Short mmCIF file of C-alpha atoms and ligand atoms in Angstrom, two decimals:
data_model
loop_
_atom_site.label_atom_id
_atom_site.label_comp_id
_atom_site.label_asym_id
_atom_site.label_seq_id
_atom_site.Cartn_x
_atom_site.Cartn_y
_atom_site.Cartn_z
CA UNK V 1 -2.31 12.27 -66.48
CA UNK V 2 -0.08 11.72 -69.62
CA UNK V 3 2.09 8.66 -70.03
CA UNK V 4 5.34 10.58 -69.29
CA UNK V 5 3.82 12.46 -66.38
CA UNK V 6 2.61 9.15 -65.00
CA UNK V 7 6.06 7.56 -65.22
CA UNK V 8 7.67 10.62 -63.58
CA UNK V 9 5.05 10.38 -60.85
CA UNK V 10 5.67 6.69 -60.34
CA UNK V 11 9.44 7.20 -60.25
CA UNK V 12 9.05 9.99 -57.69
CA UNK V 13 6.47 8.00 -55.79
CA UNK V 14 8.66 4.93 -55.85
CA UNK V 15 11.60 6.93 -54.54
CA UNK V 16 9.39 8.41 -51.85
CA UNK V 17 8.16 4.95 -50.90
CA UNK V 18 11.75 3.73 -50.77
CA UNK V 19 12.65 6.61 -48.43
CA UNK V 20 9.58 5.84 -46.33
CA UNK V 21 10.55 2.18 -46.23
CA UNK V 22 14.05 3.06 -45.01
CA UNK V 23 12.73 5.48 -42.40
CA UNK V 24 10.03 2.99 -41.39
CA UNK V 25 12.57 0.23 -41.15
CA UNK V 26 14.83 2.43 -39.00
CA UNK V 27 11.90 3.18 -36.69
CA UNK V 28 10.97 -0.46 -36.45
CA UNK V 29 14.51 -1.35 -35.43
CA UNK V 30 14.55 1.40 -32.79
CA UNK V 31 11.16 0.32 -31.43
CA UNK V 32 12.24 -3.30 -31.15
CA UNK V 33 15.05 -2.27 -28.79
CA UNK V 34 13.81 -3.08 -25.29
CA UNK V 35 14.46 -0.45 -22.65
CA UNK V 36 13.58 -0.16 -18.98
CA UNK V 37 12.84 3.05 -17.13
CA UNK V 38 12.05 3.70 -13.48
CA UNK V 39 12.54 7.49 -13.32
CA UNK V 40 9.01 8.30 -12.21
CA UNK V 41 7.20 8.56 -8.86
CA UNK V 42 7.45 5.31 -6.93
CA UNK V 43 9.67 3.77 -9.63
CA UNK V 44 12.41 1.28 -8.81
CA UNK V 45 14.42 -1.03 -11.01
CA UNK V 46 18.10 -1.50 -11.64
CA UNK V 47 18.77 -3.15 -14.98
CA UNK V 48 21.33 -5.92 -14.65
CA UNK V 49 21.11 -6.96 -18.30
CA UNK V 50 18.88 -6.71 -21.34
CA UNK V 51 19.23 -9.52 -23.84
CA UNK V 52 17.66 -8.01 -26.99
CA UNK V 53 18.01 -11.17 -29.04
CA UNK V 54 16.18 -13.36 -26.55
CA UNK V 55 13.88 -10.56 -25.34
CA UNK V 56 14.95 -10.98 -21.74
CA UNK V 57 15.27 -8.32 -19.05
CA UNK V 58 17.17 -9.01 -15.84
CA UNK V 59 16.19 -6.65 -13.03
CA UNK V 60 16.76 -5.87 -9.39
CA UNK V 61 15.20 -3.27 -7.11
CA UNK V 62 17.07 0.05 -7.26
CA UNK V 63 19.79 0.62 -4.70
CA UNK V 64 18.60 3.17 -2.17
CA UNK V 65 21.23 3.28 0.57
CA UNK V 66 19.82 3.75 4.10
CA UNK V 67 16.27 3.70 2.79
CA UNK V 68 15.34 0.22 3.92
CA UNK V 69 14.83 -3.15 2.30
CA UNK V 70 15.50 -3.32 -1.42
CA UNK V 71 12.46 -5.35 -2.42
CA UNK V 72 10.04 -3.04 -4.26
CA UNK V 73 10.33 -2.70 -8.03
CA UNK V 74 8.17 -0.83 -10.54
CA UNK V 75 9.33 -0.15 -14.09
CA UNK V 76 8.16 0.97 -17.50
CA UNK V 77 9.21 -1.19 -20.42
CA UNK V 78 9.47 0.38 -23.87
CA UNK V 79 10.26 -1.14 -27.23
CA UNK V 80 8.35 -4.37 -26.77
CA UNK V 81 6.51 -5.97 -29.65
CA UNK V 82 2.84 -6.27 -28.80
CA UNK V 83 1.84 -9.90 -28.58
CA UNK V 84 5.43 -11.15 -28.41
CA UNK V 85 6.73 -12.98 -25.37
CA UNK V 86 9.42 -11.53 -23.18
CA UNK V 87 11.00 -12.77 -20.02
CA UNK V 88 11.53 -10.54 -17.00
CA UNK V 89 13.84 -12.05 -14.40
CA UNK V 90 13.90 -10.50 -10.92
CA UNK V 91 15.58 -11.16 -7.56
CA UNK V 92 16.03 -11.63 -4.70
CA UNK V 93 13.66 -14.03 -2.99
CA UNK V 94 11.57 -13.90 -1.01
CA UNK V 95 10.75 -10.20 -0.71
CA UNK V 96 11.35 -9.08 -4.30
CA UNK V 97 9.80 -12.13 -5.95
CA UNK V 98 6.00 -12.26 -5.79
CA UNK V 99 4.45 -15.33 -7.40
CA UNK V 100 2.79 -13.03 -9.95
CA UNK V 101 3.97 -9.62 -11.11
CA UNK V 102 1.48 -6.83 -11.83
CA UNK V 103 1.17 -5.42 -15.34
CA UNK V 104 -0.55 -2.35 -16.80
CA UNK V 105 -0.85 -0.66 -20.19
CA UNK V 106 -1.96 2.69 -18.78
CA UNK V 107 -0.14 2.80 -15.42
CA UNK V 108 -3.57 2.85 -13.73
CA UNK V 109 -5.41 -0.45 -14.15
CA UNK V 110 -3.31 -3.42 -13.07
CA UNK V 111 -3.69 -7.15 -13.55
CA UNK V 112 -1.55 -10.11 -12.60
CA UNK V 113 0.85 -11.89 -14.93
CA UNK V 114 0.94 -15.67 -14.94
CA UNK V 115 2.94 -17.11 -12.04
CA UNK V 116 6.68 -16.88 -12.62
CA UNK V 117 9.23 -19.71 -12.64
CA UNK V 118 11.63 -19.81 -9.73
CA UNK V 119 15.32 -20.60 -9.98
CA UNK V 120 17.31 -20.27 -6.74
CA UNK V 121 16.82 -16.74 -5.43
CA UNK V 122 15.19 -15.40 -8.59
CA UNK V 123 11.89 -15.55 -10.44
CA UNK V 124 11.25 -15.16 -14.17
CA UNK V 125 7.91 -13.92 -15.46
CA UNK V 126 7.05 -14.91 -19.02
CA UNK V 127 4.96 -12.04 -20.32
CA UNK V 128 3.02 -11.51 -23.49
CA UNK V 129 3.67 -7.82 -24.14
CA UNK V 130 0.27 -6.08 -24.15
CA UNK V 131 1.69 -3.09 -26.07
CA UNK V 132 4.93 -1.51 -27.22
CA UNK V 133 5.02 0.29 -23.87
CA UNK V 134 3.72 -1.07 -20.58
CA UNK V 135 4.39 -1.02 -16.84
CA UNK V 136 5.42 -3.91 -14.66
CA UNK V 137 5.60 -3.90 -10.86
CA UNK V 138 6.03 -5.97 -7.74
CA UNK V 139 2.37 -5.31 -6.96
CA UNK V 140 -0.24 -2.70 -7.88
CA UNK V 141 1.54 0.59 -7.10
CA UNK V 142 -0.01 3.24 -4.86
CA UNK V 143 1.99 6.47 -4.97
CA UNK V 144 1.79 9.70 -2.94
CA UNK V 145 -0.20 11.19 -5.86
CA UNK V 146 -2.73 8.34 -5.42
CA UNK V 147 -2.96 9.18 -1.71
CA UNK V 148 -3.56 12.84 -2.56
CA UNK V 149 -6.20 11.88 -5.14
CA UNK V 150 -7.98 9.63 -2.65
CA UNK V 151 -8.06 12.39 -0.04
CA UNK V 152 -9.11 15.06 -2.56
CA UNK V 153 -11.98 13.11 -4.08
CA UNK V 154 -13.14 11.82 -0.68
CA UNK V 155 -13.21 15.34 0.74
CA UNK V 156 -15.93 16.26 -1.78
CA UNK V 157 -18.26 14.28 0.49
CA UNK V 158 -20.15 16.49 2.96
CA UNK V 159 -18.88 14.42 5.91
CA UNK V 160 -15.18 14.42 4.95
CA UNK V 161 -12.42 17.00 5.22
CA UNK V 162 -8.91 16.81 3.81
CA UNK V 163 -6.03 17.82 6.03
CA UNK V 164 -2.27 17.68 5.95
CA UNK V 165 -0.90 15.49 8.71
CA UNK V 166 2.52 17.16 8.37
CA UNK V 167 5.37 17.81 5.98
CA UNK V 168 7.96 15.05 5.72
CA UNK V 169 11.68 15.47 6.37
CA UNK V 170 12.02 15.95 2.59
CA UNK V 171 9.23 18.53 2.67
CA UNK V 172 6.55 16.49 0.98
CA UNK V 173 2.92 16.69 2.12
CA UNK V 174 1.36 13.80 4.06
CA UNK V 175 -2.29 13.87 2.93
CA UNK V 176 -4.93 12.72 5.39
CA UNK V 177 -8.70 12.66 5.77
CA UNK V 178 -11.04 13.38 8.66
CA UNK V 179 -14.51 11.89 8.32
CA UNK V 180 -17.10 13.41 10.65
CA UNK V 181 -20.80 13.85 10.12
CA UNK V 182 -21.97 17.23 11.40
CA UNK V 183 -20.11 19.81 13.49
CA UNK V 184 -20.25 18.08 16.87
CA UNK V 185 -17.30 16.03 18.09
CA UNK V 186 -18.30 12.36 18.20
CA UNK V 187 -18.01 10.14 21.23
CA UNK V 188 -16.11 7.49 19.26
CA UNK V 189 -12.95 7.93 17.20
CA UNK V 190 -11.23 5.46 14.88
CA UNK V 191 -7.70 6.03 13.56
CA UNK V 192 -6.58 4.17 10.43
CA UNK V 193 -3.12 4.54 8.90
CA UNK V 194 -1.23 2.65 6.22
CA UNK V 195 2.20 2.25 4.75
CA UNK V 196 4.69 2.87 7.50
CA UNK V 197 6.70 0.51 5.30
CA UNK V 198 6.85 1.99 1.82
CA UNK V 199 7.13 -1.30 -0.09
CA UNK V 200 3.79 -2.45 1.37
CA UNK V 201 1.69 -0.72 -1.29
CA UNK V 202 -1.12 -3.21 -0.73
CA UNK V 203 -1.80 -1.66 2.67
CA UNK V 204 -2.66 1.66 0.97
CA UNK V 205 -5.11 -0.16 -1.31
CA UNK V 206 -6.77 -1.64 1.80
CA UNK V 207 -6.94 1.90 3.18
CA UNK V 208 -8.53 3.14 -0.07
CA UNK V 209 -11.14 0.35 0.07
CA UNK V 210 -12.08 1.31 3.60
CA UNK V 211 -12.23 5.02 2.76
CA UNK V 212 -14.39 4.56 -0.35
CA UNK V 213 -16.76 2.36 1.60
CA UNK V 214 -16.93 4.76 4.55
CA UNK V 215 -18.12 7.69 2.43
CA UNK V 216 -20.38 5.56 0.26
CA UNK V 217 -24.18 5.45 0.35
CA UNK V 218 -24.17 2.00 1.92
CA UNK V 219 -26.42 1.89 4.93
CA UNK V 220 -23.85 0.56 7.37
CA UNK V 221 -21.26 3.12 6.24
CA UNK V 222 -23.82 5.79 7.11
CA UNK V 223 -24.44 4.15 10.50
CA UNK V 224 -20.72 4.24 11.23
CA UNK V 225 -20.52 7.92 10.24
CA UNK V 226 -23.48 8.63 12.55
CA UNK V 227 -21.59 7.08 15.42
CA UNK V 228 -17.88 7.76 14.94
CA UNK V 229 -15.25 10.07 13.55
CA UNK V 230 -12.57 8.42 11.47
CA UNK V 231 -9.05 9.71 10.77
CA UNK V 232 -7.33 8.17 7.75
CA UNK V 233 -3.70 8.42 6.58
CA UNK V 234 -3.19 6.43 3.33
CA UNK V 235 0.63 6.70 3.32
CA UNK V 236 2.68 7.39 6.45
CA UNK V 237 6.14 7.09 4.82
CA UNK V 238 5.57 9.44 1.89
CA UNK V 239 9.28 10.06 1.19
CA UNK V 240 10.22 6.45 0.57
CA UNK V 241 6.98 5.77 -1.29
CA UNK V 242 7.81 8.74 -3.57
CA UNK V 243 11.25 7.43 -4.52
CA UNK V 244 10.35 3.73 -4.71
CA UNK V 245 12.40 2.68 -1.69
CA UNK V 246 11.44 -0.20 0.58
CA UNK V 247 11.54 1.69 3.87
CA UNK V 248 11.51 -1.33 6.16
CA UNK V 249 14.48 -1.14 8.57
CA UNK V 250 15.58 2.19 7.11
CA UNK V 251 18.31 4.27 8.75
CA UNK V 252 18.18 5.79 11.28
CA UNK V 253 14.89 4.19 12.26
CA UNK V 254 12.20 1.96 10.94
CA UNK V 255 8.99 4.02 10.77
CA UNK V 256 7.24 1.41 12.88
CA UNK V 257 9.99 1.39 15.54
CA UNK V 258 9.91 5.16 15.88
CA UNK V 259 7.01 5.45 18.31
CA UNK V 260 8.63 6.78 21.48
CA UNK V 261 9.05 10.19 23.13
CA UNK V 262 11.50 11.40 20.50
CA UNK V 263 10.26 10.25 17.09
CA UNK V 264 12.55 10.91 14.14
CA UNK V 265 9.83 10.92 11.49
CA UNK V 266 7.44 13.92 11.38
CA UNK V 267 4.47 11.72 10.44
CA UNK V 268 4.95 9.68 13.62
CA UNK V 269 5.24 12.83 15.74
CA UNK V 270 2.13 14.35 14.15
CA UNK V 271 0.09 11.15 14.55
CA UNK V 272 1.20 10.81 18.19
CA UNK V 273 0.18 14.38 18.95
CA UNK V 274 -3.28 13.89 17.48
CA UNK V 275 -3.74 10.48 19.13
CA UNK V 276 -2.73 11.89 22.53
CA UNK V 277 -5.27 14.67 22.10
CA UNK V 278 -8.04 12.22 21.14
CA UNK V 279 -7.18 10.03 24.09
CA UNK V 280 -7.19 12.99 26.48
CA UNK V 281 -10.66 13.83 25.19
CA UNK V 282 -11.56 10.19 25.99
CA UNK V 283 -12.73 9.66 22.45
CA UNK V 284 -10.20 7.25 20.92
CA UNK V 285 -11.58 3.70 20.61
CA UNK V 286 -9.74 1.98 17.77
CA UNK V 287 -6.27 2.31 16.23
CA UNK V 288 -5.52 0.26 13.10
CA UNK V 289 -2.10 0.18 11.42
CA UNK V 290 -2.19 -1.38 7.94
CA UNK V 291 0.71 -3.50 6.61
CA UNK V 292 1.62 -6.40 4.34
CA UNK V 293 3.36 -9.44 5.87
CA UNK V 294 5.86 -12.12 4.79
CA UNK V 295 5.68 -13.96 1.47
CA UNK V 296 4.13 -17.14 2.82
CA UNK V 297 1.03 -15.62 4.45
CA UNK V 298 -2.15 -16.75 2.71
CA UNK V 299 -4.69 -14.84 4.82
CA UNK V 300 -4.84 -11.46 6.51
CA UNK V 301 -3.99 -11.61 10.23
CA UNK V 302 -3.65 -9.22 13.16
CA UNK V 303 -0.68 -8.39 15.33
CA UNK V 304 -2.11 -7.70 18.75
CA UNK V 305 -0.83 -6.12 21.97
CA UNK V 306 0.52 -8.68 24.49
CA UNK V 307 -2.67 -9.74 26.21
CA UNK V 308 -1.21 -9.57 29.72
CA UNK V 309 -0.99 -5.78 29.28
CA UNK V 310 -4.74 -5.49 28.80
CA UNK V 311 -7.25 -5.24 31.61
CA UNK V 312 -10.55 -7.10 31.45
CA UNK V 313 -12.28 -4.41 29.43
CA UNK V 314 -9.32 -4.22 27.04
CA UNK V 315 -9.36 -8.01 26.59
CA UNK V 316 -13.09 -8.05 26.07
CA UNK V 317 -12.93 -5.27 23.47
CA UNK V 318 -10.06 -6.91 21.62
CA UNK V 319 -11.91 -10.24 21.53
CA UNK V 320 -15.07 -8.54 20.36
CA UNK V 321 -13.22 -6.64 17.61
CA UNK V 322 -11.54 -9.85 16.43
CA UNK V 323 -14.89 -11.67 16.41
CA UNK V 324 -16.47 -8.87 14.34
CA UNK V 325 -13.48 -8.99 11.97
CA UNK V 326 -13.87 -12.73 11.60
CA UNK V 327 -17.53 -12.34 10.80
CA UNK V 328 -17.10 -9.50 8.29
CA UNK V 329 -13.75 -10.21 6.66
CA UNK V 330 -15.07 -13.13 4.67
CA UNK V 331 -12.76 -12.83 1.73
CA UNK V 332 -11.69 -13.80 -0.76
CA UNK V 333 -8.86 -12.54 1.45
CA UNK V 334 -10.50 -13.72 4.65
CA UNK V 335 -9.52 -13.29 8.28
CA UNK V 336 -9.66 -16.79 9.72
CA UNK V 337 -8.84 -15.83 13.30
CA UNK V 338 -5.03 -15.78 13.25
CA UNK V 339 -3.38 -13.34 15.67
CA UNK V 340 0.21 -12.85 16.80
CA UNK V 341 1.24 -11.06 20.00
CA UNK V 342 4.11 -8.68 19.34
CA UNK V 343 5.74 -8.11 22.72
CA UNK V 344 9.27 -8.40 24.06
CA UNK V 345 9.68 -11.91 22.61
CA UNK V 346 8.85 -10.58 19.15
CA UNK V 347 11.12 -7.53 19.05
CA UNK V 348 13.30 -5.88 21.71
CA UNK V 349 11.95 -2.53 20.42
CA UNK V 350 8.37 -3.73 20.80
CA UNK V 351 7.32 -0.65 22.78
CA UNK V 352 8.24 1.52 19.78
CA UNK V 353 5.81 -0.33 17.47
CA UNK V 354 2.89 1.99 16.76
CA UNK V 355 0.02 -0.17 17.95
CA UNK V 356 1.92 -1.05 21.15
CA UNK V 357 2.76 2.62 21.75
CA UNK V 358 -0.90 3.53 21.28
CA UNK V 359 -1.99 0.83 23.70
CA UNK V 360 0.59 1.87 26.31
CA UNK V 361 -0.36 5.53 25.93
CA UNK V 362 -4.13 5.40 25.82
CA UNK V 363 -7.14 4.33 27.86
CA UNK V 364 -7.42 0.60 28.66
CA UNK V 365 -10.53 0.11 26.54
CA UNK V 366 -8.77 1.14 23.29
CA UNK V 367 -8.38 -1.59 20.66
CA UNK V 368 -5.01 -1.19 18.96
CA UNK V 369 -4.05 -3.62 16.19
CA UNK V 370 -1.89 -4.09 13.11
CA UNK V 371 -3.60 -5.69 10.13
CA UNK V 372 -1.27 -7.65 7.86
CA UNK V 373 -2.93 -8.32 4.50
CA UNK V 374 -1.42 -11.20 2.54
CA UNK V 375 0.20 -10.04 -0.73
CA UNK V 376 1.35 -13.26 -2.36
CA UNK V 377 -2.00 -14.80 -3.30
CA UNK V 378 -4.12 -14.73 -6.49
CA UNK V 379 -6.53 -12.36 -4.69
CA UNK V 380 -3.89 -9.85 -3.59
CA UNK V 381 -4.64 -7.36 -6.35
CA UNK V 382 -6.16 -3.89 -6.08
CA UNK V 383 -9.71 -5.31 -6.03
CA UNK V 384 -8.87 -7.93 -3.39
CA UNK V 385 -7.10 -5.42 -1.16
CA UNK V 386 -9.97 -2.93 -1.42
CA UNK V 387 -12.42 -5.66 -0.50
CA UNK V 388 -10.39 -6.24 2.69
CA UNK V 389 -10.70 -2.52 3.40
CA UNK V 390 -14.49 -2.52 2.93
CA UNK V 391 -14.85 -5.56 5.14
CA UNK V 392 -12.62 -4.00 7.78
CA UNK V 393 -14.96 -1.01 7.76
CA UNK V 394 -17.91 -3.34 8.30
CA UNK V 395 -16.06 -4.97 11.22
CA UNK V 396 -15.50 -1.55 12.80
CA UNK V 397 -19.17 -0.68 12.35
CA UNK V 398 -20.26 -3.96 13.95
CA UNK V 399 -17.81 -3.57 16.83
CA UNK V 400 -18.98 -0.04 17.64
CA UNK V 401 -22.63 -1.12 17.94
CA UNK V 402 -21.79 -1.84 21.56
CA UNK V 403 -20.03 0.95 23.41
CA UNK V 404 -16.40 -0.11 24.01
CA UNK V 405 -16.03 2.49 26.76
ZN1 ZN D 501 5.10 -3.46 7.55
#
């Protein structure tokens, strides 16, 4: 290269670098602008304010009129600076303010943030941004696509078959799984369903833990498959789970107050029809409805049918199931024996609660319970919830060693 050619080159190069610097600088400014998005399956998050200068986001759950409690939130944050601290402030307590939020860089693997700081009805999480883009949620999300994936991959097992419980009122599929070894109908049937309340995503993780265990190579999972058929519905309220609504106390009816002779929700009607059939065949033994409870619960516990409604066999089976659960559900989210009767003193619509409806409409020996898995503890992450599910499966296996009929 000659002297003059070199200086032309360096002038051109310098100009090009200057242009690059301007473009780069423009990009950097755009990237540093925090933005919040919740327009994706299960997403929820109304932005109250974004303070760019102080890197603070003020959020609330999205407004979803008539679709139940506004407590669930799940957003994607863009424009963060990796490694920099930002503050995400959310309300209202108690339902929308878990001690720790859940954070993910790939929208798949979730971990907890540090505990937030509370001020009146709100909580502020101080977060070190793991990347320019990341996801933040009330708890580890579990969407209808996750339910479909769970059912699809489980149905590759020789003993499991996918089925569609029904279509929802908004014409979405309700994926479900039937686990049965061999072609013969089994003498014992277990029904497990989760997520009648859409915000209770943890209950679907419990359901996934149980399902994965049930079709695993573990010896006791095989023993349970030898003995019983299991029906599994990972999400009952698909519509609200799909749009990130809370669901609890939705209009016109709470999903778990819809269990009467004229259910409004197709998933309730479809479950009732199948449960009636199983009961008529004298095969139903256990019904388990999976939920998450109030913010102060530290351990999983069971809602049980008012004991005075149970005959001696029913009482004996319930006690035996609870004893097996106590033995197997050893934690870290452990069942320490707490139960609550949900009868007329609990709710005037108590007969329309699923596990009560099942008990009132099935043989006296049937064990019908609601498991409430604590969500506001350091162990209430996807791994902790799935461990509860596995241990619940072990409790079922132990209980069915003696014939409840
Ligand atoms: Zn619930």
